[in-house]
Short mmCIF file of C-alpha atoms and ligand atoms in Angstrom, two decimals:
data_model
loop_
_atom_site.label_atom_id
_atom_site.label_comp_id
_atom_site.label_asym_id
_atom_site.label_seq_id
_atom_site.Cartn_x
_atom_site.Cartn_y
_atom_site.Cartn_z
CA UNK A 1 -68.91 4.98 241.54
CA UNK A 2 -67.83 7.13 244.48
CA UNK A 3 -65.29 9.92 244.49
CA UNK A 4 -63.47 11.45 247.40
CA UNK A 5 -62.65 14.91 246.23
CA UNK A 6 -63.36 18.50 247.12
CA UNK A 7 -65.54 20.18 244.50
CA UNK A 8 -65.46 23.98 244.48
CA UNK A 9 -68.95 25.50 244.53
CA UNK A 10 -69.36 28.67 242.49
CA UNK A 11 -72.67 30.47 242.93
CA UNK A 12 -73.96 32.76 240.19
CA UNK A 13 -77.44 33.49 241.59
CA UNK A 14 -76.60 37.19 241.90
CA UNK A 15 -75.50 37.44 238.26
CA UNK A 16 -76.97 34.67 236.04
CA UNK A 17 -79.85 33.97 238.46
CA UNK A 18 -80.94 37.59 238.43
CA UNK A 19 -81.52 37.18 234.67
CA UNK A 20 -84.54 35.08 235.61
CA UNK A 21 -87.88 36.54 234.58
CA UNK A 22 -89.56 38.04 237.64
CA UNK A 23 -86.40 38.39 239.74
CA UNK A 24 -85.15 41.84 240.70
CA UNK A 25 -82.73 42.13 243.58
CA UNK A 26 -81.96 45.28 245.53
CA UNK A 27 -78.51 45.91 246.97
CA UNK A 28 -79.76 44.78 250.37
CA UNK A 29 -81.24 41.58 248.81
CA UNK A 30 -77.93 40.77 247.13
CA UNK A 31 -76.00 41.27 250.34
CA UNK A 32 -78.40 39.10 252.34
CA UNK A 33 -78.15 36.28 249.80
CA UNK A 34 -74.34 36.55 249.69
CA UNK A 35 -74.07 36.39 253.49
CA UNK A 36 -76.43 33.40 253.70
CA UNK A 37 -74.51 31.50 251.00
CA UNK A 38 -71.25 32.35 252.77
CA UNK A 39 -72.57 30.92 256.01
CA UNK A 40 -73.80 27.85 254.09
CA UNK A 41 -70.26 27.22 252.84
CA UNK A 42 -70.29 28.19 249.14
CA UNK A 43 -66.69 28.79 247.99
CA UNK A 44 -67.02 31.50 245.34
CA UNK A 45 -69.92 33.96 245.02
CA UNK A 46 -70.21 35.91 241.79
CA UNK A 47 -71.52 39.39 242.56
CA UNK A 48 -72.21 40.84 239.12
CA UNK A 49 -70.67 43.33 236.68
CA UNK A 50 -68.80 45.87 238.81
CA UNK A 51 -69.17 48.55 236.14
CA UNK A 52 -72.70 48.02 234.96
CA UNK A 53 -74.64 49.94 237.60
CA UNK A 54 -74.28 51.78 240.91
CA UNK A 55 -75.95 48.87 242.75
CA UNK A 56 -73.22 46.40 241.77
CA UNK A 57 -70.46 48.92 242.48
CA UNK A 58 -71.95 49.43 245.96
CA UNK A 59 -72.18 45.64 246.42
CA UNK A 60 -68.43 45.17 245.91
CA UNK A 61 -67.65 48.18 248.12
CA UNK A 62 -69.88 46.88 250.92
CA UNK A 63 -68.18 43.47 250.85
CA UNK A 64 -64.73 45.07 250.92
CA UNK A 65 -65.73 46.93 254.08
CA UNK A 66 -67.49 43.96 255.68
CA UNK A 67 -65.84 40.86 254.20
CA UNK A 68 -67.40 37.41 254.07
CA UNK A 69 -66.07 34.70 256.38
CA UNK A 70 -65.44 31.85 253.96
CA UNK A 71 -66.46 32.65 250.39
CA UNK A 72 -64.38 34.55 247.85
CA UNK A 73 -66.21 37.21 245.85
CA UNK A 74 -65.98 37.17 242.07
CA UNK A 75 -66.47 40.09 239.70
CA UNK A 76 -67.79 39.13 236.28
CA UNK A 77 -66.83 40.67 232.94
CA UNK A 78 -65.43 39.82 229.51
CA UNK A 79 -62.05 39.60 227.81
CA UNK A 80 -60.58 42.83 226.43
CA UNK A 81 -62.10 44.25 223.25
CA UNK A 82 -60.70 43.40 219.81
CA UNK A 83 -57.76 45.58 218.87
CA UNK A 84 -57.32 46.82 222.47
CA UNK A 85 -54.41 45.69 224.66
CA UNK A 86 -55.66 44.20 227.94
CA UNK A 87 -53.77 46.80 229.96
CA UNK A 88 -55.75 49.59 228.25
CA UNK A 89 -59.17 47.92 228.28
CA UNK A 90 -61.83 49.77 230.27
CA UNK A 91 -63.82 46.62 231.16
CA UNK A 92 -60.79 44.90 232.69
CA UNK A 93 -59.90 48.12 234.55
CA UNK A 94 -63.40 48.13 236.07
CA UNK A 95 -63.01 44.49 237.17
CA UNK A 96 -59.73 45.32 238.89
CA UNK A 97 -61.23 48.45 240.47
CA UNK A 98 -63.85 46.29 242.22
CA UNK A 99 -60.90 44.76 244.11
CA UNK A 100 -62.71 41.41 244.08
CA UNK A 101 -60.14 38.63 244.71
CA UNK A 102 -61.64 36.48 241.93
CA UNK A 103 -62.27 37.75 238.42
CA UNK A 104 -64.37 35.74 235.94
CA UNK A 105 -64.04 36.71 232.31
CA UNK A 106 -66.11 35.27 229.53
CA UNK A 107 -64.49 34.64 226.16
CA UNK A 108 -65.55 33.09 222.89
CA UNK A 109 -64.53 29.58 221.83
CA UNK A 110 -66.91 28.92 218.92
CA UNK A 111 -65.31 29.80 215.59
CA UNK A 112 -68.58 30.93 213.96
CA UNK A 113 -69.31 33.22 216.92
CA UNK A 114 -65.88 34.80 216.73
CA UNK A 115 -66.31 35.61 213.07
CA UNK A 116 -70.02 36.50 213.01
CA UNK A 117 -70.75 38.01 216.43
CA UNK A 118 -67.35 39.35 217.41
CA UNK A 119 -66.43 40.14 213.79
CA UNK A 120 -62.76 39.51 214.28
CA UNK A 121 -60.21 36.86 213.31
CA UNK A 122 -59.71 33.59 215.11
CA UNK A 123 -56.15 34.63 215.96
CA UNK A 124 -57.23 37.97 217.43
CA UNK A 125 -59.74 36.14 219.68
CA UNK A 126 -56.90 33.93 220.96
CA UNK A 127 -54.83 37.08 221.64
CA UNK A 128 -57.77 38.65 223.53
CA UNK A 129 -58.07 35.55 225.75
CA UNK A 130 -54.42 35.12 226.63
CA UNK A 131 -53.67 38.85 226.95
CA UNK A 132 -56.64 39.35 229.30
CA UNK A 133 -55.87 36.33 231.50
CA UNK A 134 -52.14 37.19 231.70
CA UNK A 135 -52.91 40.82 232.58
CA UNK A 136 -55.34 39.92 235.38
CA UNK A 137 -52.86 37.34 236.72
CA UNK A 138 -50.09 39.98 236.71
CA UNK A 139 -52.39 42.04 238.96
CA UNK A 140 -52.67 39.20 241.48
CA UNK A 141 -56.20 37.99 240.82
CA UNK A 142 -57.59 34.45 240.85
CA UNK A 143 -58.83 34.16 237.26
CA UNK A 144 -61.78 32.06 236.09
CA UNK A 145 -62.07 31.82 232.31
CA UNK A 146 -65.69 31.20 231.27
CA UNK A 147 -65.47 29.43 227.90
CA UNK A 148 -68.73 30.63 226.35
CA UNK A 149 -70.49 28.15 224.01
CA UNK A 150 -67.60 25.74 224.55
CA UNK A 151 -69.56 22.61 223.71
CA UNK A 152 -71.21 24.05 220.59
CA UNK A 153 -67.80 25.38 219.61
CA UNK A 154 -66.15 22.00 220.14
CA UNK A 155 -68.78 20.31 217.96
CA UNK A 156 -68.23 22.85 215.20
CA UNK A 157 -64.42 23.10 215.33
CA UNK A 158 -62.79 20.98 218.04
CA UNK A 159 -59.29 22.10 217.25
CA UNK A 160 -60.11 25.79 217.63
CA UNK A 161 -62.25 25.41 220.76
CA UNK A 162 -59.39 23.56 222.40
CA UNK A 163 -56.90 26.24 221.29
CA UNK A 164 -59.03 28.83 223.12
CA UNK A 165 -59.01 26.99 226.45
CA UNK A 166 -55.30 26.19 226.06
CA UNK A 167 -54.63 29.91 225.47
CA UNK A 168 -56.32 30.67 228.80
CA UNK A 169 -54.45 27.83 230.53
CA UNK A 170 -51.06 28.89 229.19
CA UNK A 171 -51.70 32.47 230.25
CA UNK A 172 -52.15 31.21 233.81
CA UNK A 173 -55.94 30.95 234.36
CA UNK A 174 -56.78 29.28 237.67
CA UNK A 175 -59.98 27.70 236.37
CA UNK A 176 -61.32 26.96 232.91
CA UNK A 177 -65.11 26.85 233.20
CA UNK A 178 -66.77 25.21 230.22
CA UNK A 179 -70.16 26.80 229.51
CA UNK A 180 -73.17 25.14 227.93
CA UNK A 181 -74.50 28.60 227.18
CA UNK A 182 -77.52 27.44 225.17
CA UNK A 183 -78.29 24.65 227.63
CA UNK A 184 -78.96 22.05 224.95
CA UNK A 185 -76.21 19.50 225.59
CA UNK A 186 -76.77 15.98 226.90
CA UNK A 187 -74.86 14.30 229.75
CA UNK A 188 -72.83 11.87 227.62
CA UNK A 189 -71.70 14.71 225.33
CA UNK A 190 -70.67 16.86 228.28
CA UNK A 191 -68.77 13.98 229.84
CA UNK A 192 -66.87 13.17 226.64
CA UNK A 193 -65.86 16.76 225.84
CA UNK A 194 -65.04 17.70 229.44
CA UNK A 195 -62.71 14.69 229.69
CA UNK A 196 -60.83 15.91 226.61
CA UNK A 197 -60.32 19.34 228.19
CA UNK A 198 -59.33 17.87 231.57
CA UNK A 199 -56.61 15.85 229.82
CA UNK A 200 -55.47 18.75 227.60
CA UNK A 201 -54.95 21.16 230.51
CA UNK A 202 -53.54 18.57 232.94
CA UNK A 203 -49.82 18.80 233.83
CA UNK A 204 -49.12 16.00 231.35
CA UNK A 205 -51.27 17.60 228.67
CA UNK A 206 -49.58 20.97 229.02
CA UNK A 207 -46.17 19.29 229.05
CA UNK A 208 -46.68 17.80 225.60
CA UNK A 209 -47.88 21.16 224.37
CA UNK A 210 -44.58 22.63 223.07
CA UNK A 211 -45.52 26.27 223.37
CA UNK A 212 -46.41 26.11 227.07
CA UNK A 213 -43.92 27.58 229.47
CA UNK A 214 -42.77 24.91 231.91
CA UNK A 215 -43.65 27.08 234.90
CA UNK A 216 -47.40 27.20 234.11
CA UNK A 217 -49.46 25.41 236.71
CA UNK A 218 -52.33 23.33 235.41
CA UNK A 219 -55.73 25.00 235.94
CA UNK A 220 -58.76 23.26 237.37
CA UNK A 221 -61.70 22.64 235.03
CA UNK A 222 -65.17 23.92 235.91
CA UNK A 223 -68.64 23.58 234.40
CA UNK A 224 -71.51 26.04 233.85
CA UNK A 225 -74.78 24.56 232.60
CA UNK A 226 -78.17 25.88 231.56
CA UNK A 227 -81.28 23.73 231.73
CA UNK A 228 -82.86 24.16 228.29
CA UNK A 229 -82.76 20.42 227.60
CA UNK A 230 -83.73 19.58 231.17
CA UNK A 231 -80.22 18.22 231.83
CA UNK A 232 -78.41 21.01 233.69
CA UNK A 233 -77.96 19.03 236.90
CA UNK A 234 -77.16 15.78 235.06
CA UNK A 235 -74.70 17.62 232.80
CA UNK A 236 -72.96 19.14 235.81
CA UNK A 237 -72.60 15.72 237.46
CA UNK A 238 -71.28 14.28 234.19
CA UNK A 239 -68.61 16.97 234.03
CA UNK A 240 -67.54 16.11 237.59
CA UNK A 241 -67.36 12.44 236.57
CA UNK A 242 -65.06 13.51 233.75
CA UNK A 243 -62.75 15.32 236.16
CA UNK A 244 -64.16 18.84 236.62
CA UNK A 245 -63.48 20.09 240.15
CA UNK A 246 -65.54 23.29 240.11
CA UNK A 247 -69.17 23.85 239.17
CA UNK A 248 -71.37 26.89 238.74
CA UNK A 249 -75.05 27.00 239.64
CA UNK A 250 -77.83 29.16 241.02
CA UNK A 251 -80.04 28.62 244.07
CA UNK A 252 -83.29 26.90 243.03
CA UNK A 253 -82.00 26.91 239.43
CA UNK A 254 -83.02 30.52 238.83
CA UNK A 255 -81.79 31.91 235.53
CA UNK A 256 -82.90 33.13 232.15
CA UNK A 257 -85.22 30.98 229.98
CA UNK A 258 -85.60 27.69 231.91
CA UNK A 259 -82.77 28.46 234.30
CA UNK A 260 -79.34 27.24 235.35
CA UNK A 261 -78.11 24.10 237.08
CA UNK A 262 -79.67 24.12 240.55
CA UNK A 263 -76.76 24.68 242.92
CA UNK A 264 -78.58 22.99 245.79
CA UNK A 265 -79.56 19.82 243.89
CA UNK A 266 -76.02 19.47 242.57
CA UNK A 267 -74.53 19.92 246.05
CA UNK A 268 -76.85 17.26 247.50
CA UNK A 269 -76.17 14.81 244.65
CA UNK A 270 -72.41 15.31 244.84
CA UNK A 271 -72.29 14.96 248.62
CA UNK A 272 -74.81 12.17 249.13
CA UNK A 273 -74.36 10.10 246.00
CA UNK A 274 -70.89 10.77 244.60
CA UNK A 275 -68.91 11.08 247.82
CA UNK A 276 -67.64 14.57 246.98
CA UNK A 277 -67.26 17.33 249.51
CA UNK A 278 -68.91 20.68 248.70
CA UNK A 279 -70.20 22.27 251.91
CA UNK A 280 -69.88 19.27 254.25
CA UNK A 281 -72.49 17.07 255.92
CA UNK A 282 -73.27 19.51 258.74
CA UNK A 283 -73.97 22.41 256.39
CA UNK A 284 -75.94 20.17 254.04
CA UNK A 285 -78.68 20.10 256.68
CA UNK A 286 -79.26 23.80 255.90
CA UNK A 287 -80.10 22.98 252.26
CA UNK A 288 -83.87 23.35 252.63
CA UNK A 289 -83.64 26.57 254.63
CA UNK A 290 -81.25 28.12 252.08
CA UNK A 291 -83.74 27.28 249.31
CA UNK A 292 -86.64 28.99 251.05
CA UNK A 293 -84.56 31.95 252.28
CA UNK A 294 -83.40 32.81 248.77
CA UNK A 295 -86.84 32.07 247.26
CA UNK A 296 -88.41 34.41 249.79
CA UNK A 297 -86.04 37.24 248.85
CA UNK A 298 -86.76 36.63 245.15
CA UNK A 299 -90.50 36.69 246.03
CA UNK A 300 -91.12 33.09 244.98
CA UNK A 301 -92.17 29.95 246.81
CA UNK A 302 -89.92 26.93 246.56
CA UNK A 303 -91.51 24.57 244.04
CA UNK A 304 -93.23 21.89 246.14
CA UNK A 305 -91.78 19.12 243.94
CA UNK A 306 -88.20 20.44 243.89
CA UNK A 307 -85.67 17.64 244.55
CA UNK A 308 -84.50 17.49 248.20
CA UNK A 309 -85.90 20.90 249.24
CA UNK A 310 -89.55 20.81 248.10
CA UNK A 311 -92.27 20.18 250.68
CA UNK A 312 -93.39 17.18 248.58
CA UNK A 313 -89.86 15.81 248.11
CA UNK A 314 -90.37 13.24 250.87
CA UNK A 315 -94.20 13.23 251.06
CA UNK A 316 -96.03 9.92 251.01
CA UNK A 317 -99.56 9.27 249.95
CA UNK A 318 -101.55 6.10 250.28
CA UNK A 319 -102.17 3.94 253.32
CA UNK A 320 -100.18 0.87 252.35
CA UNK A 321 -97.20 2.84 251.21
CA UNK A 322 -97.30 5.14 254.25
CA UNK A 323 -97.40 2.28 256.74
CA UNK A 324 -94.59 0.48 254.92
CA UNK A 325 -92.37 3.53 255.03
CA UNK A 326 -92.43 3.62 258.79
CA UNK A 327 -90.96 0.09 258.78
CA UNK A 328 -88.58 0.41 255.82
CA UNK A 329 -87.98 4.02 254.69
CA UNK A 330 -85.29 3.09 252.13
CA UNK A 331 -87.98 1.44 250.00
CA UNK A 332 -89.58 4.80 249.22
CA UNK A 333 -86.99 7.48 250.04
CA UNK A 334 -83.81 7.73 247.95
CA UNK A 335 -81.97 9.54 250.75
CA UNK A 336 -82.56 10.34 254.42
CA UNK A 337 -84.58 13.60 254.29
CA UNK A 338 -82.95 14.90 257.48
CA UNK A 339 -79.58 15.01 255.67
CA UNK A 340 -80.85 18.03 253.73
CA UNK A 341 -83.00 19.53 256.48
CA UNK A 342 -86.26 18.09 255.10
CA UNK A 343 -88.61 15.56 256.73
CA UNK A 344 -90.82 12.67 255.73
CA UNK A 345 -94.39 13.84 255.43
CA UNK A 346 -97.48 11.68 255.32
CA UNK A 347 -100.23 12.97 253.10
CA UNK A 348 -103.67 12.25 254.46
CA UNK A 349 -105.98 11.36 251.63
CA UNK A 350 -108.93 9.18 250.79
CA UNK A 351 -106.54 6.24 250.82
CA UNK A 352 -105.20 7.04 254.23
CA UNK A 353 -104.71 4.13 256.51
CA UNK A 354 -104.51 4.18 260.25
CA UNK A 355 -100.71 4.16 260.38
CA UNK A 356 -100.33 7.29 258.28
CA UNK A 357 -103.02 9.09 260.26
CA UNK A 358 -101.26 8.28 263.54
CA UNK A 359 -97.95 9.54 262.14
CA UNK A 360 -99.51 12.68 260.68
CA UNK A 361 -101.39 13.41 263.90
CA UNK A 362 -98.15 13.02 265.87
CA UNK A 363 -96.54 15.66 263.65
CA UNK A 364 -99.46 17.95 264.53
CA UNK A 365 -99.05 17.30 268.25
CA UNK A 366 -101.72 14.63 268.89
CA UNK A 367 -100.83 11.20 270.28
CA UNK A 368 -103.57 9.01 268.78
CA UNK A 369 -101.97 5.86 270.19
CA UNK A 370 -103.44 7.02 273.50
CA UNK A 371 -106.88 7.30 271.84
CA UNK A 372 -107.23 4.16 269.67
CA UNK A 373 -111.03 4.37 269.69
CA UNK A 374 -110.88 7.80 268.02
CA UNK A 375 -108.74 6.75 265.06
CA UNK A 376 -111.55 5.18 263.05
CA UNK A 377 -113.91 8.08 263.85
CA UNK A 378 -111.34 10.60 262.57
CA UNK A 379 -110.68 8.55 259.43
CA UNK A 380 -114.41 8.32 258.72
CA UNK A 381 -114.78 12.07 259.13
CA UNK A 382 -111.82 12.73 256.79
CA UNK A 383 -113.33 10.42 254.18
CA UNK A 384 -116.80 11.96 254.48
CA UNK A 385 -115.38 15.45 254.08
CA UNK A 386 -113.17 14.46 251.17
CA UNK A 387 -116.31 13.21 249.44
CA UNK A 388 -117.75 16.72 249.87
CA UNK A 389 -114.68 18.29 248.26
CA UNK A 390 -112.29 18.86 251.17
CA UNK A 391 -108.67 17.93 250.72
CA UNK A 392 -106.33 17.78 253.69
CA UNK A 393 -103.08 17.18 251.90
CA UNK A 394 -101.94 20.77 252.26
CA UNK A 395 -104.47 21.84 254.88
CA UNK A 396 -102.65 20.76 258.05
CA UNK A 397 -104.41 23.49 260.03
CA UNK A 398 -107.89 22.26 259.13
CA UNK A 399 -106.89 18.65 259.81
CA UNK A 400 -105.54 19.57 263.25
CA UNK A 401 -108.82 21.33 264.09
CA UNK A 402 -110.79 18.29 262.87
CA UNK A 403 -108.74 15.96 265.08
CA UNK A 404 -109.05 18.32 268.05
CA UNK A 405 -112.86 18.38 267.63
CA UNK A 406 -113.04 14.59 267.46
CA UNK A 407 -110.90 14.27 270.59
CA UNK A 408 -113.00 16.85 272.44
CA UNK A 409 -109.98 19.14 272.72
CA UNK A 410 -111.36 21.94 270.57
CA UNK A 411 -112.14 25.24 272.32
CA UNK A 412 -113.68 27.83 269.99
CA UNK A 413 -111.85 31.16 270.14
CA UNK A 414 -115.05 33.01 269.25
CA UNK A 415 -118.55 32.45 267.93
CA UNK A 416 -120.11 34.15 264.97
CA UNK A 417 -123.39 36.02 265.34
CA UNK A 418 -123.52 37.24 261.74
CA UNK A 419 -121.55 38.64 258.84
CA UNK A 420 -122.66 40.74 255.89
CA UNK A 421 -120.71 41.79 252.80
CA UNK A 422 -121.68 44.55 250.40
CA UNK A 423 -120.04 44.90 247.01
CA UNK A 424 -120.73 48.31 245.56
CA UNK A 425 -119.99 49.72 242.12
CA UNK A 426 -120.85 53.32 241.38
CA UNK A 427 -118.64 54.22 238.46
CA UNK A 428 -120.23 54.70 235.08
CA UNK A 429 -118.34 52.75 232.41
CA UNK A 430 -121.27 51.69 230.32
CA UNK A 431 -122.30 48.18 231.27
CA UNK A 432 -118.85 47.27 232.63
CA UNK A 433 -118.19 47.56 236.36
CA UNK A 434 -114.87 49.03 237.42
CA UNK A 435 -113.16 49.69 240.76
CA UNK A 436 -115.95 48.09 242.82
CA UNK A 437 -115.47 48.45 246.57
CA UNK A 438 -116.40 45.96 249.27
CA UNK A 439 -117.43 46.47 252.85
CA UNK A 440 -117.93 43.73 255.43
CA UNK A 441 -119.54 43.92 258.86
CA UNK A 442 -119.11 41.07 261.31
CA UNK A 443 -120.56 40.48 264.76
CA UNK A 444 -118.73 38.02 267.01
CA UNK A 445 -118.79 36.91 270.62
CA UNK A 446 -115.75 36.11 272.75
CA UNK A 447 -116.82 34.83 276.15
CA UNK A 448 -119.63 37.16 277.17
CA UNK A 449 -118.35 40.08 275.10
CA UNK A 450 -119.88 41.06 271.75
CA UNK A 451 -117.79 42.81 269.14
CA UNK A 452 -118.88 44.48 265.90
CA UNK A 453 -116.28 45.34 263.27
CA UNK A 454 -116.43 46.77 259.78
CA UNK A 455 -113.67 46.19 257.24
CA UNK A 456 -113.13 47.49 253.74
CA UNK A 457 -111.35 45.99 250.76
CA UNK A 458 -111.35 45.92 247.01
CA UNK A 459 -112.68 42.35 247.16
CA UNK A 460 -115.32 40.87 249.46
CA UNK A 461 -112.94 38.32 250.99
CA UNK A 462 -110.33 40.99 251.71
CA UNK A 463 -113.00 43.09 253.43
CA UNK A 464 -114.08 40.11 255.57
CA UNK A 465 -110.47 39.32 256.40
CA UNK A 466 -109.88 42.91 257.50
CA UNK A 467 -112.99 42.94 259.69
CA UNK A 468 -112.13 39.57 261.25
CA UNK A 469 -108.55 40.64 262.00
CA UNK A 470 -109.81 43.87 263.51
CA UNK A 471 -112.29 42.08 265.77
CA UNK A 472 -110.01 39.21 266.83
CA UNK A 473 -106.98 41.41 267.52
CA UNK A 474 -109.01 43.05 270.30
CA UNK A 475 -108.92 39.73 272.14
CA UNK A 476 -105.94 37.94 270.57
CA UNK A 477 -103.25 40.46 269.53
CA UNK A 478 -101.18 37.52 268.17
CA UNK A 479 -103.29 37.50 264.99
CA UNK A 480 -101.48 40.69 263.97
CA UNK A 481 -98.34 38.58 263.44
CA UNK A 482 -100.17 36.22 261.06
CA UNK A 483 -99.91 37.09 257.42
CA UNK A 484 -101.92 35.72 254.49
CA UNK A 485 -99.43 34.53 251.88
CA UNK A 486 -101.56 32.47 249.51
CA UNK A 487 -105.23 32.34 248.60
CA UNK A 488 -106.46 29.82 246.01
CA UNK A 489 -109.97 29.27 244.70
CA UNK A 490 -110.97 26.22 242.68
CA UNK A 491 -114.33 25.14 241.26
CA UNK A 492 -114.77 21.42 241.87
CA UNK A 493 -117.68 20.49 239.65
CA UNK A 494 -118.15 22.86 236.79
CA UNK A 495 -120.86 20.78 235.15
CA UNK A 496 -123.51 22.19 237.50
CA UNK A 497 -122.80 25.82 236.56
CA UNK A 498 -123.18 28.38 239.35
CA UNK A 499 -124.02 25.65 241.84
CA UNK A 500 -120.50 24.29 241.52
CA UNK A 501 -118.70 23.54 244.75
CA UNK A 502 -115.99 26.09 245.55
CA UNK A 503 -112.87 25.04 247.40
CA UNK A 504 -110.80 27.79 248.98
CA UNK A 505 -107.30 27.05 250.25
CA UNK A 506 -105.46 29.59 252.38
CA UNK A 507 -101.86 29.69 253.55
CA UNK A 508 -100.88 31.78 256.54
CA UNK A 509 -97.48 32.51 257.98
CA UNK A 510 -96.09 33.69 261.28
CA UNK A 511 -92.54 33.72 262.63
CA UNK A 512 -92.75 29.97 263.39
CA UNK A 513 -93.72 28.78 259.93
CA UNK A 514 -96.63 28.38 257.52
CA UNK A 515 -99.87 26.42 257.65
CA UNK A 516 -102.80 25.77 255.36
CA UNK A 517 -106.54 25.58 255.84
CA UNK A 518 -109.46 24.85 253.60
CA UNK A 519 -113.10 25.85 253.17
CA UNK A 520 -115.69 24.19 250.92
CA UNK A 521 -119.15 25.51 250.01
CA UNK A 522 -121.47 26.23 247.11
CA UNK A 523 -121.06 29.85 248.18
CA UNK A 524 -117.61 31.30 247.51
CA UNK A 525 -117.90 33.83 250.36
CA UNK A 526 -118.87 31.10 252.84
CA UNK A 527 -116.00 28.85 251.70
CA UNK A 528 -113.57 31.76 252.05
CA UNK A 529 -114.91 32.72 255.48
CA UNK A 530 -114.57 29.17 256.80
CA UNK A 531 -111.01 28.85 255.52
CA UNK A 532 -110.13 32.25 257.00
CA UNK A 533 -111.63 31.40 260.39
CA UNK A 534 -109.80 28.07 260.57
CA UNK A 535 -106.54 29.69 259.53
CA UNK A 536 -106.67 32.11 262.45
CA UNK A 537 -108.05 29.53 264.89
CA UNK A 538 -105.30 27.07 264.06
CA UNK A 539 -102.70 29.87 264.17
CA UNK A 540 -103.83 30.68 267.71
CA UNK A 541 -104.08 27.02 268.71
CA UNK A 542 -100.54 26.17 267.59
CA UNK A 543 -99.01 28.95 269.70
CA UNK A 544 -101.14 27.92 272.67
CA UNK A 545 -103.13 31.17 272.79
ZN1 ZN B 1 -75.01 31.36 232.06
#
């Protein structure tokens, strides 16, 4: 079924997303994310609690002075306290003081929660909801009512849960956002209960409700899902199917416990599969870059298998499959990867056939169709090395060097005369070593020049890396712009004890992107050295140094 409606995107990365374990955002981080989401086309961006800390107060001030282009900023808080009129409530005063055009207030809708957690009467909770919404509306704000635990509340006492959202609607709320706060609901439950609310707060629904003033305009219905049952995205789509026209989510699904509905996945599903408009087809192409930009600021990598935006989302392994996809991509790709800024990627593996190698090589800048006699030789080399423990699936840099060697296009940037690493521990902690230091000396030749460098580090590989950077930067200053972002060590055959093969995978980054290389040896230092050398060699090769 396809829909043709505008769905309002409401981002809560800066508030609910920041609850994620391991995420701490500075003021500057929050502003950068807000500006990127604004440029992407998100409609409402929730900034946080404007009273909770100086950082959030500064965030709202900064955006007043330098407003966003498209998005509206929302301040987040709660309804007034029990026994306190909305006009005298400090929390609501703080929300208004932020001068954010949108105010989101959370209120209770689950009878047991009202009585046990809030310790007040069901009637007083209804008063708190309608008084707060009416007060904020009288001060000219767009009001989003977050119905906390709505679905649990509806299951426990449907009549009361509905009374709560009707109280917000009658008081003039612009949006009633139903929250699956515990994240345990299933799509068919969400769809059924959302449909009931959509009907109850529709113009017809409010008309039959005697107590509603005839001038009240019907609010839109929104949805806020957590992913504890693994259904946050599905639940969000189900709510839209039932008539919700606003959804809340966080970039990459960041959020407490297992996270929130992933804003980016929902946007792609709504736009590509349900015919809804969120950010528009042009902006949708920025989906992958938004995912990695925000991940970077949160100090994470985008999960490789993330829908749409992961590097493996459109990766294809296996010769048969890879050659078929060139002829008929729809058979193996649910959407066109370029629609979300991603690309088809052929994984070279033991199964690789000629077609996938040619495609992969083309992505790396080699036209193997001009060198048909080399294709089999390269494939044989890949297979032989994979038998030794190499894996080229994420080591594009090492694969490019292998192809260049086979084609006779490889020019070494330097040659190694020798390296030596000393690991030294002098502290006395009984038998246990502590704070060992490493020192590496390398001797290399570039052309007819010889260069000796010594590097230090806490670990032997770090010391080698420092020495190698020091030596190479004398000849190739571009290596100073290359940064090591990931270093992984794996033992391949543990049955042979210390003779096990070690595989080292390295990821480097410069301003043009990231690349991986690999080293394999029985000696962990040798494996690391080889991966390091290839990472810098490929980095230099790809910029034409
Ligand atoms: Zn939440």
